[in-house]
GROMACS .gro file of C-alpha atoms in nm:
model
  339
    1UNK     CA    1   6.350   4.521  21.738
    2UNK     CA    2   6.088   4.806  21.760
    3UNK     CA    3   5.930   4.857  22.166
    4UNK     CA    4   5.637   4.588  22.058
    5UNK     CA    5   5.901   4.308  21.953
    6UNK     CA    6   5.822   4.343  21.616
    7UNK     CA    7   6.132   4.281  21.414
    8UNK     CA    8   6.337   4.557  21.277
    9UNK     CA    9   6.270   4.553  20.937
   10UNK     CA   10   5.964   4.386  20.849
   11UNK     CA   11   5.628   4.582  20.851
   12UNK     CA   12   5.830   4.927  20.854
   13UNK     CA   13   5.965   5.133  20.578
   14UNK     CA   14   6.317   5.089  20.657
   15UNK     CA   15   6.543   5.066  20.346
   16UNK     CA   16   6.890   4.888  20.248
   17UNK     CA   17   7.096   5.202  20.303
   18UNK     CA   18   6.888   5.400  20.501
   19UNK     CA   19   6.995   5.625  20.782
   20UNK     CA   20   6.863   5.525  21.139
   21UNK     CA   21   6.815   5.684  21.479
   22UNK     CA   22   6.921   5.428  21.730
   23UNK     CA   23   6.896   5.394  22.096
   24UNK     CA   24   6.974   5.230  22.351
   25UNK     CA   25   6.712   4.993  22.518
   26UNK     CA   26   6.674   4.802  22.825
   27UNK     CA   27   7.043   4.932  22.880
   28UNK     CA   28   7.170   4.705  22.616
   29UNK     CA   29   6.986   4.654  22.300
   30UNK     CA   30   7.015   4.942  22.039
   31UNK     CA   31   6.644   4.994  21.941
   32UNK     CA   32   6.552   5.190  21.549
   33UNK     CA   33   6.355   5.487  21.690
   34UNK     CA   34   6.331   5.639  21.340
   35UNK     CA   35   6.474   5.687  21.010
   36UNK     CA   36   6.606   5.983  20.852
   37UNK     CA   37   6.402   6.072  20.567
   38UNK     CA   38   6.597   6.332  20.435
   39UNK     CA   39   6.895   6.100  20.369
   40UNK     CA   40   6.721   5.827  20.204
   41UNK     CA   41   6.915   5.747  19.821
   42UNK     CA   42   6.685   5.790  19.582
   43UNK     CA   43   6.739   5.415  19.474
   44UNK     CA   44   6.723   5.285  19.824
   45UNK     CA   45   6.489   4.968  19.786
   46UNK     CA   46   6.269   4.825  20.072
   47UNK     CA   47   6.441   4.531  20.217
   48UNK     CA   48   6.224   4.219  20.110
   49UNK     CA   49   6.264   3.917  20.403
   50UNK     CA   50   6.312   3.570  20.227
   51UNK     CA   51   5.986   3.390  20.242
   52UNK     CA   52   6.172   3.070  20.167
   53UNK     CA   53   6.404   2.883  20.281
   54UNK     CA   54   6.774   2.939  20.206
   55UNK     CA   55   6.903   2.568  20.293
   56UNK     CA   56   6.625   2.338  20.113
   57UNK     CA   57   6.393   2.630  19.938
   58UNK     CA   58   6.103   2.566  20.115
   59UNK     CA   59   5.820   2.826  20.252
   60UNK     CA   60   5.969   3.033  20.570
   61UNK     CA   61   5.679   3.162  20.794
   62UNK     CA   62   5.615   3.376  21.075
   63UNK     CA   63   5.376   3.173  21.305
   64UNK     CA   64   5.119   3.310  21.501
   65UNK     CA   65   5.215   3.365  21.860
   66UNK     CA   66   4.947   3.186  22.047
   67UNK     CA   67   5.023   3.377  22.344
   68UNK     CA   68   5.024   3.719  22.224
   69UNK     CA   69   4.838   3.643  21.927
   70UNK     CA   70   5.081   3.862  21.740
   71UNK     CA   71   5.312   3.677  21.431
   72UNK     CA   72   5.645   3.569  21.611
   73UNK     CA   73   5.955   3.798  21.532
   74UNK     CA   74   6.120   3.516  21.357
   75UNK     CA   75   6.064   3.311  21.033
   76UNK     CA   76   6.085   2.953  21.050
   77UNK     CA   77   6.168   2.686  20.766
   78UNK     CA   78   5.856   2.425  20.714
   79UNK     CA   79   6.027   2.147  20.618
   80UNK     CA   80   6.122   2.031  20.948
   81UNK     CA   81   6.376   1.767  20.962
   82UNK     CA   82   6.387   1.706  20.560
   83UNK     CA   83   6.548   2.038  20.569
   84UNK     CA   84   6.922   1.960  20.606
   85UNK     CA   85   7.002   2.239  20.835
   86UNK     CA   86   6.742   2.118  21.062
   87UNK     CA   87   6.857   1.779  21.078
   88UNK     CA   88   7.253   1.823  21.132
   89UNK     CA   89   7.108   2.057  21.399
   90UNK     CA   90   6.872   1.805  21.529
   91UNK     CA   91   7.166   1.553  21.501
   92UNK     CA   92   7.366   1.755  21.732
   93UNK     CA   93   7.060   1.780  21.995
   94UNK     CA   94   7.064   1.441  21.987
   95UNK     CA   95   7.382   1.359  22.088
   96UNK     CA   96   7.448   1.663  22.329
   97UNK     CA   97   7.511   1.647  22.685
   98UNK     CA   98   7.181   1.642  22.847
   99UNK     CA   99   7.008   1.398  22.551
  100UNK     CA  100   7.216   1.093  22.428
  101UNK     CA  101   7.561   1.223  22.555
  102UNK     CA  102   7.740   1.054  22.301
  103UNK     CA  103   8.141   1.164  22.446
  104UNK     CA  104   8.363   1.163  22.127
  105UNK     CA  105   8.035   1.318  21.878
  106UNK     CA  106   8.063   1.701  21.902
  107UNK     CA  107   7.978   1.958  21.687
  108UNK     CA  108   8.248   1.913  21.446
  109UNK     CA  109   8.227   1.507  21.451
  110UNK     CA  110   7.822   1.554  21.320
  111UNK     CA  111   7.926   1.802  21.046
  112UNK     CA  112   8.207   1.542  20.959
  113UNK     CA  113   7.940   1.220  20.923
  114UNK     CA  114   7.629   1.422  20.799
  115UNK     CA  115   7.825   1.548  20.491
  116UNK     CA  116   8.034   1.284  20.407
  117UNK     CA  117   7.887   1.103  20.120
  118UNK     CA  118   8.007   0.753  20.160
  119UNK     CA  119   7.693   0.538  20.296
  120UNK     CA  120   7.924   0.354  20.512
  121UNK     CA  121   8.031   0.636  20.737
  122UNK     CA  122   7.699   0.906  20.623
  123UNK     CA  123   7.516   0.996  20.984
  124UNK     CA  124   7.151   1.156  20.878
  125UNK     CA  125   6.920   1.044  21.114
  126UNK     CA  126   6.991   0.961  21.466
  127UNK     CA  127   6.949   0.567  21.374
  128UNK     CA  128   7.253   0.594  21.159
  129UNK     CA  129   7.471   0.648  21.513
  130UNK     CA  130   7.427   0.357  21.621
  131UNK     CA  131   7.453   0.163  21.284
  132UNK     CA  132   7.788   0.337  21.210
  133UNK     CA  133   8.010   0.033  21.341
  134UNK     CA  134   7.846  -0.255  21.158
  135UNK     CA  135   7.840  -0.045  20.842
  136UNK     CA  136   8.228   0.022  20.897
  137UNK     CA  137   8.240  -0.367  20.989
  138UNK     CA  138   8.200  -0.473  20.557
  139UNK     CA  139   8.356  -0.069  20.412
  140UNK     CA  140   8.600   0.010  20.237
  141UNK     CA  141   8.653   0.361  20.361
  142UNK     CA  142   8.778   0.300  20.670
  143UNK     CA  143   8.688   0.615  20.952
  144UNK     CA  144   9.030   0.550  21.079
  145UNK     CA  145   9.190   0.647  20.803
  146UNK     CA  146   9.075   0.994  20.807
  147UNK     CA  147   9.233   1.328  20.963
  148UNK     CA  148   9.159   1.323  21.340
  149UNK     CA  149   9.058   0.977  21.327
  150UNK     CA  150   9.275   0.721  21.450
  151UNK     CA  151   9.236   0.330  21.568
  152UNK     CA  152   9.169   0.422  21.913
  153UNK     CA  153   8.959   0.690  21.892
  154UNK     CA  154   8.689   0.489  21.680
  155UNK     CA  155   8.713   0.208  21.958
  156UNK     CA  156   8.631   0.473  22.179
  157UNK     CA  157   8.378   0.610  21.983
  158UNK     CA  158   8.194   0.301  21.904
  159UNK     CA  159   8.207   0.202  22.302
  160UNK     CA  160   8.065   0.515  22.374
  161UNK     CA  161   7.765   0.477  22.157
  162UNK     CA  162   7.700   0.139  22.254
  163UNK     CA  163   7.730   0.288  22.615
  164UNK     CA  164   7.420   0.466  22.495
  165UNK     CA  165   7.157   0.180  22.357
  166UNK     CA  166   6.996   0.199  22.738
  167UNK     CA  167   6.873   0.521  22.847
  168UNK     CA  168   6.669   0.731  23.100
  169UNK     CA  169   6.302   0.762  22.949
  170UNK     CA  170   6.301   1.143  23.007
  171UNK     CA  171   6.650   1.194  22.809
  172UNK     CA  172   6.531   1.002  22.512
  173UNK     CA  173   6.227   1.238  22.519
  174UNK     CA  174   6.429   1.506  22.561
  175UNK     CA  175   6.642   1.406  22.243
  176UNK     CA  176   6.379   1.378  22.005
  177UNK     CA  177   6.373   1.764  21.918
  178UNK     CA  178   5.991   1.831  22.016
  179UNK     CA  179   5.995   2.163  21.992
  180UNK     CA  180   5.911   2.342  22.284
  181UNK     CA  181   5.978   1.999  22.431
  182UNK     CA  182   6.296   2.058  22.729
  183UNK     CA  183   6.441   1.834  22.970
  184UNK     CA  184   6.142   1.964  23.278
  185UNK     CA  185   5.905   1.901  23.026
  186UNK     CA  186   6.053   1.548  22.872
  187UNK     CA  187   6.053   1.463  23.297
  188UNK     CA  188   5.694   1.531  23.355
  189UNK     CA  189   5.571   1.345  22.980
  190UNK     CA  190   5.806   1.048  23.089
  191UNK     CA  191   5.664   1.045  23.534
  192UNK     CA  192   5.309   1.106  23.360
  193UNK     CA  193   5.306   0.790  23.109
  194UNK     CA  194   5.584   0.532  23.249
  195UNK     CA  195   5.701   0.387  22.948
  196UNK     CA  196   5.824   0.514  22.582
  197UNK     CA  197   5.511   0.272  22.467
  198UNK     CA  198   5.252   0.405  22.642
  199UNK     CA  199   5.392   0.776  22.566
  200UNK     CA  200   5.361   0.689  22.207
  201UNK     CA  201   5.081   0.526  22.187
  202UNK     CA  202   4.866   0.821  22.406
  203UNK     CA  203   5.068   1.072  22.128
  204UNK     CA  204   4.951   0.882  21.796
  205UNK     CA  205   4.627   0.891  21.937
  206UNK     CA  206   4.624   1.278  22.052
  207UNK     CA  207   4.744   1.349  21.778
  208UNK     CA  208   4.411   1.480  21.650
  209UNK     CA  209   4.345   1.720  21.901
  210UNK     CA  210   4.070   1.569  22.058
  211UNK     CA  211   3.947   1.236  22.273
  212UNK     CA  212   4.087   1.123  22.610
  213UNK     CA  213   4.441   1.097  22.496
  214UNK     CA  214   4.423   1.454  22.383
  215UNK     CA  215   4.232   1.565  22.708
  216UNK     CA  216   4.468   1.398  22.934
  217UNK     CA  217   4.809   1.552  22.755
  218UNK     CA  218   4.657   1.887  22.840
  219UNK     CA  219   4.610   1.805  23.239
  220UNK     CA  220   4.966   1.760  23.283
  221UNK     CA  221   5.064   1.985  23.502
  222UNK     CA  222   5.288   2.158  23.310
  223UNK     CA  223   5.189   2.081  23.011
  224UNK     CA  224   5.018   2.392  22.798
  225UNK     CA  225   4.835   2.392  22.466
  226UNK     CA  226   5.059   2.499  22.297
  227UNK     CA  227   5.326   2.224  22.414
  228UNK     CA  228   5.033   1.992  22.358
  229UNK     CA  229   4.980   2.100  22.040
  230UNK     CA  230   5.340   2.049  21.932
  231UNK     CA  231   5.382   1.714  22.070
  232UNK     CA  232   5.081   1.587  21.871
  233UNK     CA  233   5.213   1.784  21.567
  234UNK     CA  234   5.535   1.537  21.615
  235UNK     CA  235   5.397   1.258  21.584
  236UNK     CA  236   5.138   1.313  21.347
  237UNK     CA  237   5.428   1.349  21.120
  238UNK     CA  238   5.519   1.003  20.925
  239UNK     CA  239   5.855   1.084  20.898
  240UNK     CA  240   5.922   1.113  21.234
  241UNK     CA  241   5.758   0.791  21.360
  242UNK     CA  242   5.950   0.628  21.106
  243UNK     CA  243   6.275   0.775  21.236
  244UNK     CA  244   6.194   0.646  21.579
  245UNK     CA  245   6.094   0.340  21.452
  246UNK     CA  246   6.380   0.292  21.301
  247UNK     CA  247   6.592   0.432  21.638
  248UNK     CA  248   6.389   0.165  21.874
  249UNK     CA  249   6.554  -0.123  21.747
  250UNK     CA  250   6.920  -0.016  21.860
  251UNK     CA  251   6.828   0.156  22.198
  252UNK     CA  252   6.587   0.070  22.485
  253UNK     CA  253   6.441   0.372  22.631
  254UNK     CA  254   6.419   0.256  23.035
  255UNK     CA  255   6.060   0.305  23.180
  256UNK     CA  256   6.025   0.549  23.459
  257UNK     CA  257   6.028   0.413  23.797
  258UNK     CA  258   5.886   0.740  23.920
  259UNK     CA  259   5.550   0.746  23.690
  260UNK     CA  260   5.281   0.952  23.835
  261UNK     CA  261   4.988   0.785  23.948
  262UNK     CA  262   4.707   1.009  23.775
  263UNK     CA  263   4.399   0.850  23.933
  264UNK     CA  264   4.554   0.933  24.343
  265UNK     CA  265   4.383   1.164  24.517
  266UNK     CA  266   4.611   1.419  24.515
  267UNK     CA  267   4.703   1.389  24.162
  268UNK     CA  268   4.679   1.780  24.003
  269UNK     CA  269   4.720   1.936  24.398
  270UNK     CA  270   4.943   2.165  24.471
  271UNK     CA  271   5.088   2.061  24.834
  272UNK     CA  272   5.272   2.228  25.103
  273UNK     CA  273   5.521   2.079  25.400
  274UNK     CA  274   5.560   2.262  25.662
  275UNK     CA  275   5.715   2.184  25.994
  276UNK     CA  276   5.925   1.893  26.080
  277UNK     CA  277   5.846   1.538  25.929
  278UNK     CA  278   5.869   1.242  26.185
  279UNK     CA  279   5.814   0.952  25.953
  280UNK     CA  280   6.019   1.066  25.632
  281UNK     CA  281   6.209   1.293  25.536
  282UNK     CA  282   6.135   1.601  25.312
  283UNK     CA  283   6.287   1.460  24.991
  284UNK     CA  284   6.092   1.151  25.065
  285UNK     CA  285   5.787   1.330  25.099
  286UNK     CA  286   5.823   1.531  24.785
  287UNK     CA  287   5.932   1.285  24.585
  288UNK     CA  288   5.624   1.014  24.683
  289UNK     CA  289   5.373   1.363  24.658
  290UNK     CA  290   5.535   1.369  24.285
  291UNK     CA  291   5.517   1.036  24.239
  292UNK     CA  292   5.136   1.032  24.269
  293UNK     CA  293   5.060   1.361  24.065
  294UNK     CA  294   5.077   1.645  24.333
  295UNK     CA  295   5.291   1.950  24.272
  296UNK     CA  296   5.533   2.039  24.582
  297UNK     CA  297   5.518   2.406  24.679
  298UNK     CA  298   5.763   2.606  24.905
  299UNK     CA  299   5.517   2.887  24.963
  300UNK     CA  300   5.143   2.897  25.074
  301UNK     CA  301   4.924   3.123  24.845
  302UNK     CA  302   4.562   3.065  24.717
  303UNK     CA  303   4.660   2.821  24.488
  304UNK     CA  304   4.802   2.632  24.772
  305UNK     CA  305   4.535   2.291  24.806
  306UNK     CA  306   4.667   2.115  25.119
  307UNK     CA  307   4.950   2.194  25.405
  308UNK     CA  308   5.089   1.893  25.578
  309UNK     CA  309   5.210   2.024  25.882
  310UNK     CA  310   5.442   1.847  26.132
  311UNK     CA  311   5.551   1.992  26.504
  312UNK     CA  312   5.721   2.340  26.455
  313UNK     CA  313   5.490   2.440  26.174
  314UNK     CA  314   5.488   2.807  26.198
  315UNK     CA  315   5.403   3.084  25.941
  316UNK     CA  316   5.335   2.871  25.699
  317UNK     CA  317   5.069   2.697  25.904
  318UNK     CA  318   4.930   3.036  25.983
  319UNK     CA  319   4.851   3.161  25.629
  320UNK     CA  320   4.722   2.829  25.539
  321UNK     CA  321   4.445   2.905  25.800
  322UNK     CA  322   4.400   3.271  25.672
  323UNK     CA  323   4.379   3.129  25.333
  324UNK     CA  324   4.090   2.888  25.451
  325UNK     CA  325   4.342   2.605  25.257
  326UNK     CA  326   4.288   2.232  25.390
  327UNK     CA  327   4.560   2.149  25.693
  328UNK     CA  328   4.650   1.791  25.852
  329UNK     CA  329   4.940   1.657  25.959
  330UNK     CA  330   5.162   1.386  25.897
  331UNK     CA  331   4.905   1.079  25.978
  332UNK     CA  332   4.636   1.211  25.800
  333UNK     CA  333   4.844   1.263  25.519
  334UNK     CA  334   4.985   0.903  25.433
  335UNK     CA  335   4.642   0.817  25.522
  336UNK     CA  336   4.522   1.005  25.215
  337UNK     CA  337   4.789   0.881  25.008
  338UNK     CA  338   4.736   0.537  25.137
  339UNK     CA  339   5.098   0.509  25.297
   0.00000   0.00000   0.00000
């Protein structure tokens, strides 16, 4: 990539054959300073980046960067999850470690199922995991008969999906492939709305970029524009609603006992403890802070909105008074909260 993160090729004259002056950047990445002109082949021809995509043929785009406001380096299929690459890839977020953790589905296993052609042991969509072992139940191709599959190791396969038909809210979130969706971001969409219902239902309805819904997706904490905008994007897609759908009536995404109560008074506050706690302890005290909306702080800086400060309280204390940010201590803070 050039100094400005532009990609290598695209929007300079660099040519299939040309030769390059290379450096090295940031002590590691060779950066093209230059071409050398004078030994360009006569036929060299200007390297043309495929504006489709290679998988399923359909358009490849650089997006707009929305915070640079520059096109992204990369090109990116527009098919989303009809595009086969996506969805084996998808398929293998699914079932990955920190999502569904499905023990006995790796890498290799989803390459196995997506490709095989047989409906009775095909895995496309996530929904197809956990319909695998009735579908086996009435087949004729047996998955034990194949290479690497034996009678055990589907028993243990099929007990580890059904393992999976309860989970956390915040993993199932997490395993949907939002983009720009991750596991601190599926935690804070699943404290903020409680259930998988109520987080669907807000999305379908922010899904038009405007209204309540729409306006209270952006006050996350957390929670950007540009996040925003690709959650709504999700689930204004058909397909994908259908796919959950579909997913909902063989697992039961558990509501979140921690949801964040929006309408406290400290909801959207950034809060500082400080000192020693007589009445609970610090994890208590963060988590019930999180639990009604407030973001827990180590440090006190301007953004700092209150400092709950128990005997001991020291520098922290100090610069909350330099900063002319709201002190009290431990009382008058459960009083606030209400207990």
């Amino acid at each position: 990539k050039g100094s400005g993160g532009e990609p290598i090729r695209e929007g300079r004259d660099i040519r299939i054959g040309d030769y390059v002056i290379v450096q090295r950047a940031g002590d590691v990445i060779p950066q093209i300073v230059d071409i050398v002109p004078d030994k360009r082949p006569d036929d060299a021809e200007p390297y043309q980046f495929p504006d489709h995509c290679p998988v399923c043929g359909a358009h490849a785009v650089r997006e707009i960067n929305e915070k640079t406001g520059k096109l992204d380096a990369v090109r990116r299929c527009t098919a989303g999850f009809s595009c086969r690459a996506q969805a084996v890839e998808h398929l293998k977020h699914f079932v990955s470690r920190n999502a569904f953790d499905i023990e006995g589905l790796g890498s290799k296993q989803v390459d196995f199922f997506f490709e095989h052609e047989d409906e009775a042991l095909a895995i496309r969509t996530a929904p197809d995991i956990f319909t695998l072992e009735r579908r086996q139940g009435a087949a004729l191709t047996k998955l034990e008969n194949f290479n690497g599959w034996g009678k055990t190791s589907v028993a243990n396969l099929y007990e580890s999906i059904n393992e999976r038909r309860t989970i956390a809210l915040n993993r199932f979130i997490f395993a949907l492939g939002i983009r720009h969706v991750g596991e601190t971001t599926a935690k804070l969409l699943a404290r903020s709305y409680g259930s998988y219902e109520a987080f669907e239902k807000a999305m379908r309805e922010a899904a038009s970029g405007e209204g309540e819904a729409w306006d209270d997706l952006n006050n996350i904490d957390g929670i950007g524009a540009v996040v925003a905008r690709a959650i709504a994007e999700f689930f204004a897609e058909e397909n994908n609603t259908d796919v959950i759908a579909r997913l909902l009536k063989e697992v039961t995404p558990e509501d979140d006992q921690q949801r964040i109560d929006t309408s406290s008074p400290v909801a959207g506050k950034t809060v500082v403890f400080t000192g020693t706690l007589e009445k609970m302890t610090r994890d208590e005290a963060k988590a019930k802070a999180e639990s009604l909306g407030a973001k827990v702080s180590g440090s006190v800086s301007k953004k700092t909105d209150i400092v709950i400060a128990g005997p001991g309280a020291g520098s922290k204390l100090k610069k909350a008074e330099e900063l002319g940010v709201q002190t009290m201590d431990e009382d008058e803070w459960l009083a606030l909260i209400g207990g």
